[in-house]
JSON list of C-alpha atoms in Angstrom, two decimals:
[
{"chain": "A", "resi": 1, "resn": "UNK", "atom": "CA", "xyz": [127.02, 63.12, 115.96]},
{"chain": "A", "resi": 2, "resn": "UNK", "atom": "CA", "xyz": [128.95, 63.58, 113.07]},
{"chain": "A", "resi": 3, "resn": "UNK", "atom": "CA", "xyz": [129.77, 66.89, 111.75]},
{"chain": "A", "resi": 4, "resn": "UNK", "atom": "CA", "xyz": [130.31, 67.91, 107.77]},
{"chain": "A", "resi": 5, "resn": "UNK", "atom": "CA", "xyz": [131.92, 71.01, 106.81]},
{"chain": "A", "resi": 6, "resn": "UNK", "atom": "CA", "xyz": [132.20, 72.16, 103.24]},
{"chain": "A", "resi": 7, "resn": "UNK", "atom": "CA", "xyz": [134.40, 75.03, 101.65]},
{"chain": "A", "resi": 8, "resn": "UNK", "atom": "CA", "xyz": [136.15, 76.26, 98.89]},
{"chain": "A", "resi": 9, "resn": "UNK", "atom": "CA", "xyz": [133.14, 77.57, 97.04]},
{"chain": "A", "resi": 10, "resn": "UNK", "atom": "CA", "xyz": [133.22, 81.05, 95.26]},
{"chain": "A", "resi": 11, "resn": "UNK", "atom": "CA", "xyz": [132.53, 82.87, 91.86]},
{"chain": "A", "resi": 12, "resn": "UNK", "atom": "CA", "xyz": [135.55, 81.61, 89.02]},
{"chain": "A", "resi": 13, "resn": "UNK", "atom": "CA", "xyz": [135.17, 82.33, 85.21]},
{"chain": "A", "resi": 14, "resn": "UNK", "atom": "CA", "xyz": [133.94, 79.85, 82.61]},
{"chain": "A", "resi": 15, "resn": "UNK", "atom": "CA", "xyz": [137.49, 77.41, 82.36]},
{"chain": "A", "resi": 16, "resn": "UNK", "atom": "CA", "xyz": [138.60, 78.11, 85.70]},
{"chain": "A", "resi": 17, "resn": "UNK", "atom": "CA", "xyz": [139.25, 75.69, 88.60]},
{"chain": "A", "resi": 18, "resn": "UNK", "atom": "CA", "xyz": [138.14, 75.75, 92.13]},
{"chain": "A", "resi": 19, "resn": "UNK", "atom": "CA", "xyz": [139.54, 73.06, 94.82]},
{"chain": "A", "resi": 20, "resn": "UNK", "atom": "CA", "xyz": [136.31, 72.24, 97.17]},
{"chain": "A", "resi": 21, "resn": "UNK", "atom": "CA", "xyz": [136.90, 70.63, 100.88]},
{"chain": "A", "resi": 22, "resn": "UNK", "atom": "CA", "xyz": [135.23, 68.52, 103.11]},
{"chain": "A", "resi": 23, "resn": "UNK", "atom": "CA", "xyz": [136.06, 67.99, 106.76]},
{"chain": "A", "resi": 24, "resn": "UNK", "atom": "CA", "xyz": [134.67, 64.88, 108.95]},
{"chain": "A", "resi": 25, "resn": "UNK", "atom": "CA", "xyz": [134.11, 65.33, 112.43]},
{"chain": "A", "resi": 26, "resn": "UNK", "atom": "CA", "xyz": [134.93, 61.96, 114.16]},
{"chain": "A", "resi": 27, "resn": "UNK", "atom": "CA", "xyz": [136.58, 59.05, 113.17]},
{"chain": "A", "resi": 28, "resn": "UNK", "atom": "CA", "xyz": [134.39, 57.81, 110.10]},
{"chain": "A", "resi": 29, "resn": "UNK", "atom": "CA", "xyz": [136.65, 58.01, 107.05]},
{"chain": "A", "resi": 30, "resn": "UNK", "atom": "CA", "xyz": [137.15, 54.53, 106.98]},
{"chain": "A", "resi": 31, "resn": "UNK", "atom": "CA", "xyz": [133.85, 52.82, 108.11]},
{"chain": "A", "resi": 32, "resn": "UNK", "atom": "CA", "xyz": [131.61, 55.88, 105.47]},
{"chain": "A", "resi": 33, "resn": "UNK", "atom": "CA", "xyz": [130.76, 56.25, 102.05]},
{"chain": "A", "resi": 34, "resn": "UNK", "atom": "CA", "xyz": [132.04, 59.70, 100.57]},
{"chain": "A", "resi": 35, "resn": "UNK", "atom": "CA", "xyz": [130.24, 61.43, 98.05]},
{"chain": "A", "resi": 36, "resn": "UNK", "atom": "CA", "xyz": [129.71, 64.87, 96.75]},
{"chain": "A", "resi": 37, "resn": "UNK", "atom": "CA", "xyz": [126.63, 65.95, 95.20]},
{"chain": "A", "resi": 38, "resn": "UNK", "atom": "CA", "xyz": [125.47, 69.33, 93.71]},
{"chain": "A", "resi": 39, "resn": "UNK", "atom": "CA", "xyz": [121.72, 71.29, 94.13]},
{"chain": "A", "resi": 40, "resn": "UNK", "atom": "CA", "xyz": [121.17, 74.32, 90.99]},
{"chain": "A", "resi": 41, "resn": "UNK", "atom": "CA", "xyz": [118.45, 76.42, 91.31]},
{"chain": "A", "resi": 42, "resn": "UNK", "atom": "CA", "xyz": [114.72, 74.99, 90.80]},
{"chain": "A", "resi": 43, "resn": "UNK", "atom": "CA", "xyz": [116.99, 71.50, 90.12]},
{"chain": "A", "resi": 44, "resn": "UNK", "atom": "CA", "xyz": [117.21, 68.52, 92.18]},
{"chain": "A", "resi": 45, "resn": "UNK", "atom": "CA", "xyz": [120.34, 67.11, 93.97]},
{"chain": "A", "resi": 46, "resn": "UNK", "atom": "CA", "xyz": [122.55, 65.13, 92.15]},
{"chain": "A", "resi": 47, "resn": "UNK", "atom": "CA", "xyz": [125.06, 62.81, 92.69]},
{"chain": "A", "resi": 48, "resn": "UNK", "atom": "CA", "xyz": [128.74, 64.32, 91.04]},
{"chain": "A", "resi": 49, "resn": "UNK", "atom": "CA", "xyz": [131.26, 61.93, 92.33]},
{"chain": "A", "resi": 50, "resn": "UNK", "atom": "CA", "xyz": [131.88, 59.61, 95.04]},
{"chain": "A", "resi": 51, "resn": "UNK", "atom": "CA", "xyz": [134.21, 57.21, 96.01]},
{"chain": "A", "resi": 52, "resn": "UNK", "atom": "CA", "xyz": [132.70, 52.93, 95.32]},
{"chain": "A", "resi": 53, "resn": "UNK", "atom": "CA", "xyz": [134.25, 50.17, 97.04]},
{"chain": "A", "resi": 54, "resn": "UNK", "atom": "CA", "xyz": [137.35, 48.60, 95.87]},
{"chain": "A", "resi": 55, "resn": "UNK", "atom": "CA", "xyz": [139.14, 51.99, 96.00]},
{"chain": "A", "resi": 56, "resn": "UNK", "atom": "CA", "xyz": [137.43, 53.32, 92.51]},
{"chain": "A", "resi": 57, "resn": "UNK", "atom": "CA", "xyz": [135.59, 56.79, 91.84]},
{"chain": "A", "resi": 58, "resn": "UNK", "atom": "CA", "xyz": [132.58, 57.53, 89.97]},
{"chain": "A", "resi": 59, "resn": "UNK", "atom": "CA", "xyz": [131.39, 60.09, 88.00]},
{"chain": "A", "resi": 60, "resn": "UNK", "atom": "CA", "xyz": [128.19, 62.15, 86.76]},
{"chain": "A", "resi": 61, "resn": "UNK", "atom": "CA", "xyz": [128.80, 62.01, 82.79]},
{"chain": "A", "resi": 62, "resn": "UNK", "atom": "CA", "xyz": [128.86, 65.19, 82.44]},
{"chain": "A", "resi": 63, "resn": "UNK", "atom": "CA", "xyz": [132.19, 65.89, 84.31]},
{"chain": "A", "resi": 64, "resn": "UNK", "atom": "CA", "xyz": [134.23, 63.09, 83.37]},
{"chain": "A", "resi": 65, "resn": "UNK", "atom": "CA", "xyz": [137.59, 63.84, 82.62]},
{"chain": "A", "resi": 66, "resn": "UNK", "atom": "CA", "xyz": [137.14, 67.33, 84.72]},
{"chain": "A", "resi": 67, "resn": "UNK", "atom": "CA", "xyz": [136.40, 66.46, 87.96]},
{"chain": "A", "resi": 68, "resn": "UNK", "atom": "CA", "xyz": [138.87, 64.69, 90.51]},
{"chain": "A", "resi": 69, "resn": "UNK", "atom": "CA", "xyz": [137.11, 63.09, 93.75]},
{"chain": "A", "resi": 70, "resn": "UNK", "atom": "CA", "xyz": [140.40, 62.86, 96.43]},
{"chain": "A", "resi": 71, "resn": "UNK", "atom": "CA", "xyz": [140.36, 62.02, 100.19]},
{"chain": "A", "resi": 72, "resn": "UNK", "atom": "CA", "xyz": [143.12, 62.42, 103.01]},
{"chain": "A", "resi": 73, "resn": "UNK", "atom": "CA", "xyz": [142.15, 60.25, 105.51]},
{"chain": "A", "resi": 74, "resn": "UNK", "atom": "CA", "xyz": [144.79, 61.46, 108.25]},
{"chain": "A", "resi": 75, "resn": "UNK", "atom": "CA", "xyz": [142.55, 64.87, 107.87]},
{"chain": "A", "resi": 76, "resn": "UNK", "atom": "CA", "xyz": [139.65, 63.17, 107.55]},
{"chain": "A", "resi": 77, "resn": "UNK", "atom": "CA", "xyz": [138.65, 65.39, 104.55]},
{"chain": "A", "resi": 78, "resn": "UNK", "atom": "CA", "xyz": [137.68, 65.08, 101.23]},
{"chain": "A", "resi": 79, "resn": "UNK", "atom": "CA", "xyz": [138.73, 66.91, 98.13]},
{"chain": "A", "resi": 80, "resn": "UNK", "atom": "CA", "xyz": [136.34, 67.70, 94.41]},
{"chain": "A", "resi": 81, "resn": "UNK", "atom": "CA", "xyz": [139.21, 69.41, 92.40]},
{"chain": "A", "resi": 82, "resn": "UNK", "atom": "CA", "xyz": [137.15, 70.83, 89.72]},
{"chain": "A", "resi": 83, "resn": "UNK", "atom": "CA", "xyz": [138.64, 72.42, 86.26]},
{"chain": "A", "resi": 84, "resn": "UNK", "atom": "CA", "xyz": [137.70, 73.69, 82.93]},
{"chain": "A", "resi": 85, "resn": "UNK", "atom": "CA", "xyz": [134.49, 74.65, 84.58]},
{"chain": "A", "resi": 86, "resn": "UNK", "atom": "CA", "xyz": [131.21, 75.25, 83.29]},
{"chain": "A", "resi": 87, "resn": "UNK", "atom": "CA", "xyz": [128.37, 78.00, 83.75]},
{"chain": "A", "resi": 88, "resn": "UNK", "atom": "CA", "xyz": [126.17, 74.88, 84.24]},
{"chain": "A", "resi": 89, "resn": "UNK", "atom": "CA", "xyz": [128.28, 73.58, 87.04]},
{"chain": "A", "resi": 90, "resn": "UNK", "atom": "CA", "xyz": [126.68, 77.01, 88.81]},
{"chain": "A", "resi": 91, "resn": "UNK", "atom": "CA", "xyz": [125.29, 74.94, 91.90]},
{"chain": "A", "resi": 92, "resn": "UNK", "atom": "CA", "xyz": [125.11, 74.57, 95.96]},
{"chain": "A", "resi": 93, "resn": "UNK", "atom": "CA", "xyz": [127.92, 71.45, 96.36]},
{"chain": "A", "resi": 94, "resn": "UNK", "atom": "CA", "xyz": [127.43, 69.23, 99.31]},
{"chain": "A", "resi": 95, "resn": "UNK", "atom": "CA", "xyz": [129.08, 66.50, 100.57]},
{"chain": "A", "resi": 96, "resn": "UNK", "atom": "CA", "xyz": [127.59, 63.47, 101.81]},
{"chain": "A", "resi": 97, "resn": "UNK", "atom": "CA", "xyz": [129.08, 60.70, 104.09]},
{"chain": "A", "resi": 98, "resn": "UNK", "atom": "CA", "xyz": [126.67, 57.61, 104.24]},
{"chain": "A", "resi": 99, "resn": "UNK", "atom": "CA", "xyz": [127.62, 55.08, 107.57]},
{"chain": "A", "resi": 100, "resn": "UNK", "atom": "CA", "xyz": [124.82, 52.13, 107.34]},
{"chain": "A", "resi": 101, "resn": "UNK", "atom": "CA", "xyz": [121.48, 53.36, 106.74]},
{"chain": "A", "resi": 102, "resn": "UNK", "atom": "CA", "xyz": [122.69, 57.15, 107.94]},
{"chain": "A", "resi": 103, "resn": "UNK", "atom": "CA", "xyz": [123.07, 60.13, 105.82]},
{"chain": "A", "resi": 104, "resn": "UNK", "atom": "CA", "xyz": [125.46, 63.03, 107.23]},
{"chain": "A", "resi": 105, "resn": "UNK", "atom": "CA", "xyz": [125.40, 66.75, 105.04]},
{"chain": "A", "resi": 106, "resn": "UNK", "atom": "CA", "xyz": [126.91, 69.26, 105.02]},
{"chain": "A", "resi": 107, "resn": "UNK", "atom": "CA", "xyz": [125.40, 72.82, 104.76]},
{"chain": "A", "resi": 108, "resn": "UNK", "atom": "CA", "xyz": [127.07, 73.24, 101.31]},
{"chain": "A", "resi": 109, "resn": "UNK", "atom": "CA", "xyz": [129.07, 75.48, 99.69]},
{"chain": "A", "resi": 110, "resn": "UNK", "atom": "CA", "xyz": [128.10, 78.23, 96.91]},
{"chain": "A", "resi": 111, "resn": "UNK", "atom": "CA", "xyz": [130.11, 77.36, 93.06]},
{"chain": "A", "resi": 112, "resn": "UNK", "atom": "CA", "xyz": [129.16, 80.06, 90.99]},
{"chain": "A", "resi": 113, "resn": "UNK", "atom": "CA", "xyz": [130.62, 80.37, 87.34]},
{"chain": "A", "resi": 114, "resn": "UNK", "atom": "CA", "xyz": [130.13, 83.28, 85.53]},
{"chain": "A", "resi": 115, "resn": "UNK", "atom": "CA", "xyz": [131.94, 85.88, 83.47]}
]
């Protein structure tokens, strides 16, 4: 069974940054699909970045140019550096590791940006 963990989550002020981080239980960062979606109140999930084959990254349009998707795989974690951030980004942020037709969460981790 694999096991997600997400942290890094917290309250930051409209423009700050907040570094989020993923750990893998097992030996999956190679064979898995890494992704990191987001859940706001009353809203469902949504995809915010994940990792496509070739190497590349993709992104939700709205946080292009402010969101960085990163992986370590000797640490089998996985980074969402986050900046000039939004009251909109407010949100639960999971990440997601798909391995063939399987789905692993993890419980998430509270973003909350407010002044």
């Amino acid at each position: 069974q694999v096991q997600v963990v997400e942290s890094g989550g917290g309250l930051v002020q409209p423009g700050g940054s907040l570094r989020l981080s993923c750990v893998f239980s097992g030996n999956i960062f190679s064979r898995a699909s890494m992704a990191w979606y987001r859940q706001a109140d009353g809203k469902q999930r949504e995809l915010v970045a994940r990792f496509v084959s070739g190497g590349g990254t993709n992104y939700a349009d709205s946080v292009k140019g402010r969101f960085a998707i990163s992986g370590d795989s000797a640490k089998n974690t996985v980074y969402l550096q986050m900046n000039s951030l939004k009251p909109e980004d407010t949100a639960v942020y999971y990440c997601d590791a798909a391995l063939g037709a399987i789905n692993y969460w993890g419980q998430g981790t509270q973003v909350t940006v407010s002044s």
